[in-house]
XYZ file of C-alpha atoms in Angstrom:
103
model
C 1.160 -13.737 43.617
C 4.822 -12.833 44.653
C 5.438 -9.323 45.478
C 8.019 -9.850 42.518
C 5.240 -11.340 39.823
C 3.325 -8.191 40.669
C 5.850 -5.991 39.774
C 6.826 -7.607 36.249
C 3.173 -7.591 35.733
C 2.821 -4.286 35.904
C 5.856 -3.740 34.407
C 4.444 -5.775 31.409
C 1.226 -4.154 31.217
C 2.819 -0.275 31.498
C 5.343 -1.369 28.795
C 2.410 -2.787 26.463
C 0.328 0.572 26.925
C 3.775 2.691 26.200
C 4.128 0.901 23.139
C 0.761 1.419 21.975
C 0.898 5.255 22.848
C 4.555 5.815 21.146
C 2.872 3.424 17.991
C 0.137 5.714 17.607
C 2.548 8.653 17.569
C 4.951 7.316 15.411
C 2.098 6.890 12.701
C 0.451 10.189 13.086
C 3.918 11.308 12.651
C 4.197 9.663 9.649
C 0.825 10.710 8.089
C 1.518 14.505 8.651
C 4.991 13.296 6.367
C 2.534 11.591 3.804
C -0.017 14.902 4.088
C 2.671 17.712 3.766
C 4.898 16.354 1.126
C 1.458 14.237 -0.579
C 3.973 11.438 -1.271
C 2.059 8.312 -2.046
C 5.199 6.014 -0.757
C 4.928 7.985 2.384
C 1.480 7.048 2.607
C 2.238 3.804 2.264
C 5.121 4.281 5.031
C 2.550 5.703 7.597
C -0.221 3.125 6.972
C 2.548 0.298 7.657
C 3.983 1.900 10.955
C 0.532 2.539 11.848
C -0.586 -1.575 11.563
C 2.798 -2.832 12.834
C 2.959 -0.571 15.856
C -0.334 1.222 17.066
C -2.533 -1.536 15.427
C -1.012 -4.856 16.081
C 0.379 -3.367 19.978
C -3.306 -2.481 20.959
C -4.952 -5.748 19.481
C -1.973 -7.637 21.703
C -2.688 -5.777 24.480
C -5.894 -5.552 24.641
C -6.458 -9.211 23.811
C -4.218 -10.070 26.389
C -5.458 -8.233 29.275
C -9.105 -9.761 27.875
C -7.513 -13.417 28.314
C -6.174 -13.034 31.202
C -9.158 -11.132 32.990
C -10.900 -14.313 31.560
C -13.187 -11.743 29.521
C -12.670 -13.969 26.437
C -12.232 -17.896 27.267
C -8.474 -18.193 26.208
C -8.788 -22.588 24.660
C -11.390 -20.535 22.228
C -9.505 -17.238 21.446
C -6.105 -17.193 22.094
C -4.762 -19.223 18.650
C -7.183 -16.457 16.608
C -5.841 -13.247 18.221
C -2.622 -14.140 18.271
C -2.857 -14.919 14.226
C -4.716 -11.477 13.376
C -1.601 -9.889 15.484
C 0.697 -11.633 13.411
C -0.836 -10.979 10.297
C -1.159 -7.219 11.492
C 2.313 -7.073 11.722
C 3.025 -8.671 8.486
C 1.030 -6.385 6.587
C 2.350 -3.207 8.232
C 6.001 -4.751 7.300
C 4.802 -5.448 3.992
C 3.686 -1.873 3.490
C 6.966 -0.518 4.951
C 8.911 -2.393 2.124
C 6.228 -1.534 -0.465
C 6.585 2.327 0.491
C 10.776 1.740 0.192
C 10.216 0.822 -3.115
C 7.622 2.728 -5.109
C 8.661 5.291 -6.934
């Protein structure tokens, strides 16, 4: 591997871990809203942000660094993982639009 390859590698993997960090912030941040004000559309609002970006980011990445280690034989488990991400994500959405709209 290309000194090049290495470094977007890396690059992808530091990225993947940021996003998981700043996802898990970004719903704690959003369940303290849902606590203080005990708004039930905000807890709606936190539980989505929470599945689209802590949830569905760590599944991805950790999924991904299992298939490529070769932990997990990828023929048998990347089409699965890469539908529970998806579905992750469309759930979190889901809730985000739910929470816009409840009153």
């Amino acid at each position: 591997m290309s000194a090049v390859d290495q470094l977007a590698y890396w690059t992808i993997i530091a990225l993947s871990a940021g996003s998981v960090i700043v996802g898990s912030y970004v719903g704690y941040q959003a369940y303290r809203g849902f606590r203080r004000h005990d708004s039930r559309p905000m807890q709606y609002l936190s539980i989505g942000l929470f599945l689209l970006t802590a949830v569905a980011f760590g599944l991805s990445f950790v999924g991904s660094v299992l298939l490529r280690m070769q932990v997990l034989p990828p023929r048998t488990f990347q089409q699965p993982l890469t539908l529970l991400t998806r579905l992750l994500q469309f759930v979190g959405v889901f809730f985000i639009a739910y929470s816009l709209h409840k009153r």
